[in-house]
């Protein structure tokens, strides 16, 4: 496993840790403030590992077919875990999460089929843009939740934030499916070939 892959592994490991810390106050109410101090830095570091794995893969010339599959898989695990948390606390719609889950599992299936035929599918521009929007939406939800846990009043901005999050969530779904169709068209000759 390369240094880049180790950073990718950190991102996967942080996904369940984030989920657990996010939900701790449900059974230990006195931890709301503490978890509010931890969650944002934790997610920042987890997302930063996405930059680090790419940086070290290029710097050490260790870009691999495995990494091209492993990196987006780690992104999916982290993003869907965080989105589950936001659905759980009412920031995001369950329907949005399910639609994103369908898209991401469909994309992973395409990558597996391509990998079986000897082709590692790297990220395309549409997929990268989708990921950026996932991250922005995630941080907005977490920022509001963090303020709430730290005792900062959010009542005045809550209605506007709810609308913004809903709009961003819909754009996330739209972009994710547009990029999926782009991947599907690109991979169609390979995935649906009889060989």
Coordinates of C-alpha atoms in Angstrom, one line a residue, residues 18 21-22 25 30-44 142-143 145-152:
X18 CA -17.6 10.8 12.4
X21 CA -19.3 11.1 17.4
X22 CA -22.2 12.8 15.6
X25 CA -25.4 13.1 22.3
X30 CA -24.0 16.2 28.1
X31 CA -21.6 15.6 25.2
X32 CA -23.3 18.0 22.8
X33 CA -20.8 20.8 23.4
X34 CA -17.7 18.5 23.2
X35 CA -18.9 16.8 20.0
X36 CA -19.6 20.2 18.6
X37 CA -16.0 21.1 19.1
X38 CA -14.7 17.9 17.5
X39 CA -16.9 17.3 14.4
X40 CA -15.9 20.2 12.2
X41 CA -12.1 19.7 12.6
X42 CA -12.6 16.0 12.1
X43 CA -14.5 16.4 8.8
X44 CA -12.0 19.0 7.7
X142 CA -22.3 20.6 9.8
X143 CA -21.7 24.3 10.4
X145 CA -25.3 21.7 13.6
X146 CA -22.0 22.8 15.2
X147 CA -23.4 26.2 16.1
X148 CA -26.4 24.6 17.7
X149 CA -24.2 22.2 19.8
X150 CA -22.1 25.1 20.9
X151 CA -25.1 27.1 22.0
X152 CA -25.0 29.7 19.3

